Coordinates of C-alpha atoms in Angstrom, one line a residue:
X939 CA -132.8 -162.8 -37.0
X940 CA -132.0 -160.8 -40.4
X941 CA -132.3 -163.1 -43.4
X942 CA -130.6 -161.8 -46.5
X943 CA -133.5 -160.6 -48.3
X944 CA -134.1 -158.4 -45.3
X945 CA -130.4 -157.3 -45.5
X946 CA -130.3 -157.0 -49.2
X947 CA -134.0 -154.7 -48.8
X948 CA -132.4 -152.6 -45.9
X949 CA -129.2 -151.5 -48.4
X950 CA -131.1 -150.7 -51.4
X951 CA -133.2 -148.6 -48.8
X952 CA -130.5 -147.0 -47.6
X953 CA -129.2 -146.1 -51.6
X954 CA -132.4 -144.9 -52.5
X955 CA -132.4 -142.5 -49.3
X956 CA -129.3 -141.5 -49.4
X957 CA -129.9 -138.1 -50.8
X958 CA -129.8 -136.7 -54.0
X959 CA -126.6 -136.5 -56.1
X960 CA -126.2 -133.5 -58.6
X961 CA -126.9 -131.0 -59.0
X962 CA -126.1 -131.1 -62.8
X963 CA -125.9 -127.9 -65.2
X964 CA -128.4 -127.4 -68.1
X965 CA -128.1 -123.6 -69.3
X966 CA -130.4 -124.6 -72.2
X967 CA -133.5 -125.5 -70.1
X968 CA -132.3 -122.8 -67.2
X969 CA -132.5 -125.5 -64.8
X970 CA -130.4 -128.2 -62.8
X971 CA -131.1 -131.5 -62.5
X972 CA -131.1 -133.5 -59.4
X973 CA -131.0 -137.5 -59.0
X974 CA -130.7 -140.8 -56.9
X975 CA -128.2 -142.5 -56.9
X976 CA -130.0 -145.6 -57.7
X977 CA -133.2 -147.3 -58.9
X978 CA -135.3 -149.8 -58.3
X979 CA -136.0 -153.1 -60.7
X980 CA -139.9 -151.9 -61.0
X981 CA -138.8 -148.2 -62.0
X982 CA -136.5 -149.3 -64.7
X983 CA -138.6 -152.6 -66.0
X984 CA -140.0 -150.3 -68.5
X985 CA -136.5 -148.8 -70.0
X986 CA -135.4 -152.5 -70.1
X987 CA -138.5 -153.8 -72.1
X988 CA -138.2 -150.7 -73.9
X989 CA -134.4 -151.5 -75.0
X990 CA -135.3 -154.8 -75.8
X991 CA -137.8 -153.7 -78.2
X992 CA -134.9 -152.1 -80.0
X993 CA -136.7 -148.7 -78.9
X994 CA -133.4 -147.0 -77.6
X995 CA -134.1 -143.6 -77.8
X996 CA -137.7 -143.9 -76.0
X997 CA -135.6 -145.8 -73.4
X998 CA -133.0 -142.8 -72.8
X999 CA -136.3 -140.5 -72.3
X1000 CA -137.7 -142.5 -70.0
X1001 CA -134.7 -142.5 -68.1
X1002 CA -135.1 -139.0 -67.6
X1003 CA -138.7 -139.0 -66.7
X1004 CA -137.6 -141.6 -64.2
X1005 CA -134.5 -139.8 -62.8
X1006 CA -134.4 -136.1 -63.1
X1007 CA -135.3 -134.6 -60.1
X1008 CA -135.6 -130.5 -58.8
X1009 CA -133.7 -129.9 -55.8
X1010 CA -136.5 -130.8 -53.5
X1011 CA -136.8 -134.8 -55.0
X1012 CA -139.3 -134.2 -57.2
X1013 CA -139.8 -135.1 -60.6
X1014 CA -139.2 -132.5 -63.3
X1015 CA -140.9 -134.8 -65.7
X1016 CA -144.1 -136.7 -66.1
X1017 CA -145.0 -139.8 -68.2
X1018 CA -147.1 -137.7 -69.9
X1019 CA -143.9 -135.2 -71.1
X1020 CA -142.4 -138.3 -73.0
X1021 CA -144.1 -137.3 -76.3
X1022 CA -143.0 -133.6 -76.3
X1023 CA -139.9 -135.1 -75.0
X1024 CA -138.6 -137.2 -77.6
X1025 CA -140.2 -134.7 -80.6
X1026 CA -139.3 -130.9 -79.2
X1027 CA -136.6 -131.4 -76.8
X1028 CA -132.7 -131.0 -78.3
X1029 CA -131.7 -135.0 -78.2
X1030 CA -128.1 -133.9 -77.3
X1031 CA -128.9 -131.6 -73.8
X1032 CA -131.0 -135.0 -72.7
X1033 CA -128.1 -137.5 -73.9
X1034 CA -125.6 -135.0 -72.0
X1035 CA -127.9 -134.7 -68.5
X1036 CA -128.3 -138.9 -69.1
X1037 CA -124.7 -139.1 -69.2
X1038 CA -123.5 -136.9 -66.7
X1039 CA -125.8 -138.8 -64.3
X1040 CA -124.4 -142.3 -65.5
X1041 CA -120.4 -140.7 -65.0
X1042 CA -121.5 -139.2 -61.4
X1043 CA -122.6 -142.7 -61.0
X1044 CA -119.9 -144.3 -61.7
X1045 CA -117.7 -142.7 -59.1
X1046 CA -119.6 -143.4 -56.4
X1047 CA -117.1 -145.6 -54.0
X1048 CA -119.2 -149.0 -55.0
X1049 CA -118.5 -149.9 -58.7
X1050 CA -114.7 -148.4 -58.9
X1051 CA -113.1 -151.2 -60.1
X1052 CA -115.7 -151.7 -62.7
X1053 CA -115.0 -148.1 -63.6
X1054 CA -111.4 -148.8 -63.6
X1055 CA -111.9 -151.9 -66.1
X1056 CA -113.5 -149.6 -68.6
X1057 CA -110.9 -147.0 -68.3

């Protein structure tokens, strides 16, 4: 017998293999940008303590590293990119792929009334 954990486990599998959502435009870097539709508590642990340490623009990068993807599911980014990222990338082409990740997001069938509320 399925106990909830196994249930809850088995859907978040099922999110994170769902495919990749995108791809998203960024003329600037030549490129588009792939993602998942979701992530896990361990991959984002480090944009939340990073938030909470009032470091909000290091947390948007690592957003990225964690999330942007080529069309294959790989990462375009590595941990070691963040530095270069936050002091030679244009601030407003990541903001822009960040946030056209979080609005394809939020139409994805499962949050609409919470989409609705902001609207």
């Amino acid at each position: 017998m399925s106990t909830v954990l196994d249930k809850a486990k088995s859907h978040m599998r099922d999110k994170i293999s769902g495919g990749l959502k995108g791809p998203i435009a960024v003329p600037e870097w030549e490129t588009e940008v792939w993602y998942k539709p979701a992530t896990t508590f361990h991959q984002e642990s480090k944009v939340i303590e990073l938030q909470q340490a009032g470091k909000t623009v290091e947390a948007l990068v690592q957003t990225l590293i964690n999330r942007a993807l080529d069309k294959d599911g790989k990462n375009i980014f590595r941990l070691a990119d963040k530095q270069d990222l936050m002091r030679g990338v244009d601030p407003a082409v990541i903001l822009r792929v960040i946030q056209d990740m979080n609005d394809e997001d939020d139409y994805d069938g499962d949050n609409l009334e919470e989409v609705a509320l902001k609207n």
